[in-house]
PDB file of C-alpha atoms in Angstrom:
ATOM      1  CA  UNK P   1     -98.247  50.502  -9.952  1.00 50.00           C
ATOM      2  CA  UNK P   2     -97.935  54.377 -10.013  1.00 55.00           C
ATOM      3  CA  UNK P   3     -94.771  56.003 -10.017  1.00 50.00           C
ATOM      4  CA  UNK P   4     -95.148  57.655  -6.811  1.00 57.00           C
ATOM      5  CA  UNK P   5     -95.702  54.447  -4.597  1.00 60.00           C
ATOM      6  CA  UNK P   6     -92.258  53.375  -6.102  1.00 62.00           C
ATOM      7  CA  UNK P   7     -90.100  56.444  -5.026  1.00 70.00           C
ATOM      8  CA  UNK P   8     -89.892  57.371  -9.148  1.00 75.00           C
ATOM      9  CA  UNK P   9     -92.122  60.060  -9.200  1.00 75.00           C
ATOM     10  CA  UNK P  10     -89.356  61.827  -7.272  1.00 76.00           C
ATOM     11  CA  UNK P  11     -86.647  60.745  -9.406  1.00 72.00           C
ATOM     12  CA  UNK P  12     -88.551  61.389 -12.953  1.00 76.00           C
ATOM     13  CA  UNK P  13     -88.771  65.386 -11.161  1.00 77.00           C
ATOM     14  CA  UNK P  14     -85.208  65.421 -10.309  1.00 71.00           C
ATOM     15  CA  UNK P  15     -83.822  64.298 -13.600  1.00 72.00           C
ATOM     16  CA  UNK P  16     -86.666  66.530 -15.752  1.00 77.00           C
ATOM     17  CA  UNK P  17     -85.437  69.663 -13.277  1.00 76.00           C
ATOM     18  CA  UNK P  18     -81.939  68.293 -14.466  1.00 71.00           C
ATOM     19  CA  UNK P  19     -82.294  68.367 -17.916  1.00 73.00           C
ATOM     20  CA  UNK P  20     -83.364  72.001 -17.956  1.00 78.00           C
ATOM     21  CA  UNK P  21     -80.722  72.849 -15.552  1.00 77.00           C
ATOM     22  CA  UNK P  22     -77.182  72.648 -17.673  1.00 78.00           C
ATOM     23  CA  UNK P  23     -75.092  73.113 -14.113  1.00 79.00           C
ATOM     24  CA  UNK P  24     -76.713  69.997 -12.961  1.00 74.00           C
ATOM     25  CA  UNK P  25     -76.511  68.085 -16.355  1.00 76.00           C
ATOM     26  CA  UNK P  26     -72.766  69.398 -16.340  1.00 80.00           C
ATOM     27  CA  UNK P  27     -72.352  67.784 -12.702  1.00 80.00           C
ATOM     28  CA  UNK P  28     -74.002  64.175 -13.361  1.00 76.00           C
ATOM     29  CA  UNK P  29     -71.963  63.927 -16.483  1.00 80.00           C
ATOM     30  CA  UNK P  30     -68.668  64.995 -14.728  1.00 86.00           C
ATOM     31  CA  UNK P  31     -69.975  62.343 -12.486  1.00 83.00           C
ATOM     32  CA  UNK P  32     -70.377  59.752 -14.567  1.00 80.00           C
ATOM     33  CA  UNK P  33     -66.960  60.052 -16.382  1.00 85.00           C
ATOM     34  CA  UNK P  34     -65.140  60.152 -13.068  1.00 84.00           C
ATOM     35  CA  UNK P  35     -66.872  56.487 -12.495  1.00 81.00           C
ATOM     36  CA  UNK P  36     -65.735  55.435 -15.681  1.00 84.00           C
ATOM     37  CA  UNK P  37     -62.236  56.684 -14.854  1.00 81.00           C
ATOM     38  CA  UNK P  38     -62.372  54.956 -11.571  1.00 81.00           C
ATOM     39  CA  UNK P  39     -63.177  51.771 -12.907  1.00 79.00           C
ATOM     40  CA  UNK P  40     -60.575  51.822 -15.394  1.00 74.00           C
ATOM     41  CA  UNK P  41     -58.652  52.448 -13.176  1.00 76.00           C
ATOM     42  CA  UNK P  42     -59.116  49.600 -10.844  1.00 72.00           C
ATOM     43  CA  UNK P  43     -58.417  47.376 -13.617  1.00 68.00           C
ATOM     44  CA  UNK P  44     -54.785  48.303 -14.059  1.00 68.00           C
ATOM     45  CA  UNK P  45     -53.691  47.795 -10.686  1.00 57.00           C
ATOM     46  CA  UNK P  46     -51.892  44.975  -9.771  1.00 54.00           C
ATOM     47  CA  UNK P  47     -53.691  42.879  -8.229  1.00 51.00           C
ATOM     48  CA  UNK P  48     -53.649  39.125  -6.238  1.00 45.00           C
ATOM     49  CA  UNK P  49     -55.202  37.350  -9.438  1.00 45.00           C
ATOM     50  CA  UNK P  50     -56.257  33.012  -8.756  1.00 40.00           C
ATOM     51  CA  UNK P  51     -56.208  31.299 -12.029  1.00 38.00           C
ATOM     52  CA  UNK P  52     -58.995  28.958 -10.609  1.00 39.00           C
ATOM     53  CA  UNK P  53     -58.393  25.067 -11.010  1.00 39.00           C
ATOM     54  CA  UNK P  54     -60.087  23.510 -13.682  1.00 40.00           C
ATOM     55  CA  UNK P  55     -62.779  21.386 -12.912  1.00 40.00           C
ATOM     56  CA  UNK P  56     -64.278  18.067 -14.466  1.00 40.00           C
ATOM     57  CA  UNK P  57     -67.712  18.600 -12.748  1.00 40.00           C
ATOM     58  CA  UNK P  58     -69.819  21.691 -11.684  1.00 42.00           C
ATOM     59  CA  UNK P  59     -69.132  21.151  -7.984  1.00 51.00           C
ATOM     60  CA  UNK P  60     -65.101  21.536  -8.278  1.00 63.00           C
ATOM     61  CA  UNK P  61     -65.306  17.496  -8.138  1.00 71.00           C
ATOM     62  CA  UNK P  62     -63.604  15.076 -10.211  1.00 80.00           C
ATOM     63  CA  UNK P  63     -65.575  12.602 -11.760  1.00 82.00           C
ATOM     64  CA  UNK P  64     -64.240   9.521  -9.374  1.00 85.00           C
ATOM     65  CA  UNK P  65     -64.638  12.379  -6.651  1.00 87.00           C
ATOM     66  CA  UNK P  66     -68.162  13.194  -7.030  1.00 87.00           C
ATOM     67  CA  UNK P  67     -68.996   9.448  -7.848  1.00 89.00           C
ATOM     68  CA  UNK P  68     -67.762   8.433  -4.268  1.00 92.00           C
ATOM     69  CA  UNK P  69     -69.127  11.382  -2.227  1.00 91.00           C
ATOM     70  CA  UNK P  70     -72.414   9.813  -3.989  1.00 91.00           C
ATOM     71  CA  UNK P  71     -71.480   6.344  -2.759  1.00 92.00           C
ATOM     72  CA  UNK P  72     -70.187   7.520   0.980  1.00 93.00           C
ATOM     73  CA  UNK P  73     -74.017   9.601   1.052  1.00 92.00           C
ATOM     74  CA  UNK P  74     -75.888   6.654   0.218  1.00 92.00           C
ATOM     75  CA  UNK P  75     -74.390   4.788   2.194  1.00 92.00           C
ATOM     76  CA  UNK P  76     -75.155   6.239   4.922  1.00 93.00           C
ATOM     77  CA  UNK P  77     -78.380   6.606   4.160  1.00 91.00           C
ATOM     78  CA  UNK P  78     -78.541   2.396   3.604  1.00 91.00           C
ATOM     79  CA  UNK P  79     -76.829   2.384   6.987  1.00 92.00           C
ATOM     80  CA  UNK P  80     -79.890   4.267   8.667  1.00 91.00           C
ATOM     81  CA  UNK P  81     -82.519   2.325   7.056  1.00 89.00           C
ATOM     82  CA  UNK P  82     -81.542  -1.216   7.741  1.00 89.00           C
ATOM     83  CA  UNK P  83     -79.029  -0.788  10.452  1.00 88.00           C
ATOM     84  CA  UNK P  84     -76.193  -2.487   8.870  1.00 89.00           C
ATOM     85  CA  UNK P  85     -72.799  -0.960  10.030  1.00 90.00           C
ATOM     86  CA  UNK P  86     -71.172  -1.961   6.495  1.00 91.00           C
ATOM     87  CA  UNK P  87     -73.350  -1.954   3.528  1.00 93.00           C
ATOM     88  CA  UNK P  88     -71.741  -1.609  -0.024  1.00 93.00           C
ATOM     89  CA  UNK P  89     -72.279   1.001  -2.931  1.00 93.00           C
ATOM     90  CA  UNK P  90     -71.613   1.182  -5.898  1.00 93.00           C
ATOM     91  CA  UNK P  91     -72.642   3.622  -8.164  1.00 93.00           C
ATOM     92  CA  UNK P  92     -71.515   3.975 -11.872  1.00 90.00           C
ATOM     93  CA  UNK P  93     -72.128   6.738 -14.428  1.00 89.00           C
ATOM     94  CA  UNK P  94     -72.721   7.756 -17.777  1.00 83.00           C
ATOM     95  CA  UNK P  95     -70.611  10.283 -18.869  1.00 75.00           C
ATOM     96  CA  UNK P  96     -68.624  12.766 -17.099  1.00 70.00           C
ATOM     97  CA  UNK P  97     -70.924  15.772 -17.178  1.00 70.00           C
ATOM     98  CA  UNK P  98     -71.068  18.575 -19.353  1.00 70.00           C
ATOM     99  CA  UNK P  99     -70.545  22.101 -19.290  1.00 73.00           C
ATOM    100  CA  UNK P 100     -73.382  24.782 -20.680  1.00 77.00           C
ATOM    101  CA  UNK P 101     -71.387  27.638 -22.715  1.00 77.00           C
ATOM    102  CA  UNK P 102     -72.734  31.354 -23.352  1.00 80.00           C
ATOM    103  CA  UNK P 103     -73.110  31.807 -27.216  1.00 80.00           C
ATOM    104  CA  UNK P 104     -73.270  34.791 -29.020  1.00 77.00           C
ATOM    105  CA  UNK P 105     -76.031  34.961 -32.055  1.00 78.00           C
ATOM    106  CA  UNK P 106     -76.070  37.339 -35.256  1.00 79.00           C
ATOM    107  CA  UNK P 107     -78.689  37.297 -38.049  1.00 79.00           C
ATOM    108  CA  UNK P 108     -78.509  37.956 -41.676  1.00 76.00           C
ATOM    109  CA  UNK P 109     -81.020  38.468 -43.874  1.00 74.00           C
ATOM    110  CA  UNK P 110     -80.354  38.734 -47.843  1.00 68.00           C
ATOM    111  CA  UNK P 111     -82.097  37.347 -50.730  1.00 68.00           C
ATOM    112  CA  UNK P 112     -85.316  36.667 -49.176  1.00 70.00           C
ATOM    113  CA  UNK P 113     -83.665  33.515 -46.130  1.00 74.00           C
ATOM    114  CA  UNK P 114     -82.465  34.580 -42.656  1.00 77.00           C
ATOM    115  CA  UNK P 115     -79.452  32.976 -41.435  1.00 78.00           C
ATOM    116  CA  UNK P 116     -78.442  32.704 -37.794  1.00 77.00           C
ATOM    117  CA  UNK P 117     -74.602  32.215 -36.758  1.00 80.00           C
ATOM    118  CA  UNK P 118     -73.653  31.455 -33.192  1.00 78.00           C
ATOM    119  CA  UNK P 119     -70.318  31.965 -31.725  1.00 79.00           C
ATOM    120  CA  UNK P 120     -69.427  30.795 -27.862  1.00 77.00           C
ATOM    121  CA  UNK P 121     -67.994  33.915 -25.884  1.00 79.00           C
ATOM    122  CA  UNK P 122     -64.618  33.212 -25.092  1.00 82.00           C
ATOM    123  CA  UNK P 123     -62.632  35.171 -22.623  1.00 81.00           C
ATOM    124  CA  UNK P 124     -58.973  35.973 -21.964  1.00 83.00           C
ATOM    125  CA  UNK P 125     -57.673  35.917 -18.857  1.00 83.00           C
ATOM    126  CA  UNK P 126     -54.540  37.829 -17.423  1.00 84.00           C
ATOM    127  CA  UNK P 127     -52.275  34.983 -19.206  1.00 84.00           C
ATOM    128  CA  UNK P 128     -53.263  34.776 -22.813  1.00 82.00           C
ATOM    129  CA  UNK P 129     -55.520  31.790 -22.318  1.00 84.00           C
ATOM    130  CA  UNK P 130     -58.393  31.713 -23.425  1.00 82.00           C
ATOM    131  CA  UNK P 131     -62.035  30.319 -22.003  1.00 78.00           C
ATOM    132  CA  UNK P 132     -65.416  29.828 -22.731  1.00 79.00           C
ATOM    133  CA  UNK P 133     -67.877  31.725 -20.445  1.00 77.00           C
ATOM    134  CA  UNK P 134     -69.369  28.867 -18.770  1.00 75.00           C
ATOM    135  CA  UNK P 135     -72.977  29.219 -17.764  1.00 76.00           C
ATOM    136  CA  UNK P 136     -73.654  25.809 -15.950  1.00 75.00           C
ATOM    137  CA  UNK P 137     -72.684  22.698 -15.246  1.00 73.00           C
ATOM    138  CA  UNK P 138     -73.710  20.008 -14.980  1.00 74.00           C
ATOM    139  CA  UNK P 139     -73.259  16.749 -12.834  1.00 78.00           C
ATOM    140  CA  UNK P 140     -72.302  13.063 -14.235  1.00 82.00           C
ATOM    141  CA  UNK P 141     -75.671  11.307 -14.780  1.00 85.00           C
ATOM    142  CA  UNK P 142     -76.229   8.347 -12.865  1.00 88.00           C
ATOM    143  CA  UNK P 143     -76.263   5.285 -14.878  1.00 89.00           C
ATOM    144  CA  UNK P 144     -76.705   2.243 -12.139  1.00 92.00           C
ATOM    145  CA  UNK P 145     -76.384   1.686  -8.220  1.00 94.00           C
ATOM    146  CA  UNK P 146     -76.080  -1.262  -6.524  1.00 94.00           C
ATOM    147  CA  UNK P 147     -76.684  -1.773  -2.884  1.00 94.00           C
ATOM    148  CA  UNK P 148     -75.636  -4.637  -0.990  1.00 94.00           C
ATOM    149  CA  UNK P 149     -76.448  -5.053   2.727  1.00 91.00           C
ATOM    150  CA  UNK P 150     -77.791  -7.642   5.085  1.00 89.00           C
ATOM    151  CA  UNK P 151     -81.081  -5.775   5.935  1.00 84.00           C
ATOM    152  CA  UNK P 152     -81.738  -6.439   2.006  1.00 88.00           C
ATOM    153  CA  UNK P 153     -83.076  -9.796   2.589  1.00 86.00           C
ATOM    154  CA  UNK P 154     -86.350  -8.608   4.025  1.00 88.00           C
ATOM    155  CA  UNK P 155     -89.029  -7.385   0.586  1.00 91.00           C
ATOM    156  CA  UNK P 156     -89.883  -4.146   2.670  1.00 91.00           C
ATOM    157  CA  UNK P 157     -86.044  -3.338   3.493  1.00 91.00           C
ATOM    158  CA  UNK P 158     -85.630  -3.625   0.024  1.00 91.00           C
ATOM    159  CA  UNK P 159     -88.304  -1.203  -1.265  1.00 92.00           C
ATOM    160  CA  UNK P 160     -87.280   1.177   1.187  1.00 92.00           C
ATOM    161  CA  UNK P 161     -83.745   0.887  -0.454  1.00 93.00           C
ATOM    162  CA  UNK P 162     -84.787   1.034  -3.907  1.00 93.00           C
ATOM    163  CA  UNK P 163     -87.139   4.348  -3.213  1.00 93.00           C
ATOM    164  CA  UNK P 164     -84.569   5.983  -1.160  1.00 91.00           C
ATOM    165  CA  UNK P 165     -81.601   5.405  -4.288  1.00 92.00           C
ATOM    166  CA  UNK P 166     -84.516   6.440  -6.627  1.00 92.00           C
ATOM    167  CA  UNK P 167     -85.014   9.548  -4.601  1.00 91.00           C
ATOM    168  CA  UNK P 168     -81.576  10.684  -3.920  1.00 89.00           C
ATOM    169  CA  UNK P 169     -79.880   9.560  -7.362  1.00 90.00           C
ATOM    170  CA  UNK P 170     -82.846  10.584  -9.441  1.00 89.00           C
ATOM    171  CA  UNK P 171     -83.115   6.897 -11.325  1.00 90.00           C
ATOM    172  CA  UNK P 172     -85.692   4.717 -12.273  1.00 91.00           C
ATOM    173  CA  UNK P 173     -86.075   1.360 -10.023  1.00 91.00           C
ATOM    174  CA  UNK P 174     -84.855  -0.348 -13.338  1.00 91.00           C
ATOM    175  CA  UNK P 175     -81.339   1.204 -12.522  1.00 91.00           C
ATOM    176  CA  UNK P 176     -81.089   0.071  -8.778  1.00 93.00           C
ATOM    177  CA  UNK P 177     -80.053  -3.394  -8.358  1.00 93.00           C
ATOM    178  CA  UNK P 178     -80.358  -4.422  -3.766  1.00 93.00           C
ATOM    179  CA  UNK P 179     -78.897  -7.677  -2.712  1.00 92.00           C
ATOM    180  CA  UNK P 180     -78.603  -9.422   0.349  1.00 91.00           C
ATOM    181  CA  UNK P 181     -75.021  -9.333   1.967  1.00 85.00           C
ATOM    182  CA  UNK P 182     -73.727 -11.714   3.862  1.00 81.00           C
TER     183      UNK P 182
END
């Protein structure tokens, strides 16, 4: 793309005139310092600070939290495919998700062999404490569901159950166990 089409031709003149120009050099550097002043600034007021609650899962949901908002959606789902008002679900998981850290990475080089160190970033809030950055995180991984509901009895019922757990939960049909209720 050329410079002009993106509105940078201008701005390339502007800061060349600029750099010739010491009054306007003098101004976007008095400029730039009063921004850094300001911002400085803003950090030392006093403000309303939230120490955020710490979570056990990405979505602010505990692990027995986000396992039965799983449960209460898929069953509601069960309830619209075979039209029984009180299916069961059960859903259990693996692990209690994880968290994905930012890490900081430094090379070395001496006698020939690179080494590579990594550090997590760890921040300090207002406090003292201290926290790693988090990038992500991630969601308890389904290990097993089991559906029980009256509707199960018929094969195509059933296969509409298993594909719709396998779709929402993201497991294999090995992992989804449908029964007929009585």
């Amino acid at each position: 793309m050329e410079l002009d089409k993106l509105g940078l031709g201008r701005l390339k003149g502007w800061l060349q005139k600029a750099s010739k120009d010491r009054k306007l050099t003098r101004i976007a550097v008095i400029l730039g310092m009063a921004g850094i002043v300001l911002i400085w600034l803003s950090s030392l007021s006093p403000g309303k600070e939230t120490d955020p609650a710490p979570t056990e899962s990405g979505a602010g949901l505990t692990e027995a939290q986000y396992r039965q908002e799983l449960e209460e959606d898929l069953t509601r789902i069960v309830r619209a495919v075979t039209g029984d008002q009180s299916p069961q679900v059960m859903i259990t998981l693996e692990d209690s998700g994880a968290g994905v850290y930012a890490q900081d990475y430094a090379e070395s080089s001496g006698g020939g062999s690179k080494e590579r160190d990594s550090s997590y970033v760890v921040l300090k809030d207002s406090g003292g404490s201290e926290h790693g950055l988090s990038l992500q995180q991630r969601q308890p991984r389904v290990l097993g569901v089991v559906i029980v509901s009256r509707g199960a009895g018929d094969l195509a019922v059933r296969e509409k159950l298993v594909n719709t757990a396998r779709a929402v939960l993201g497991v294999s049909a090995g992992r989804i166990c449908v029964v007929e209720g009585r």
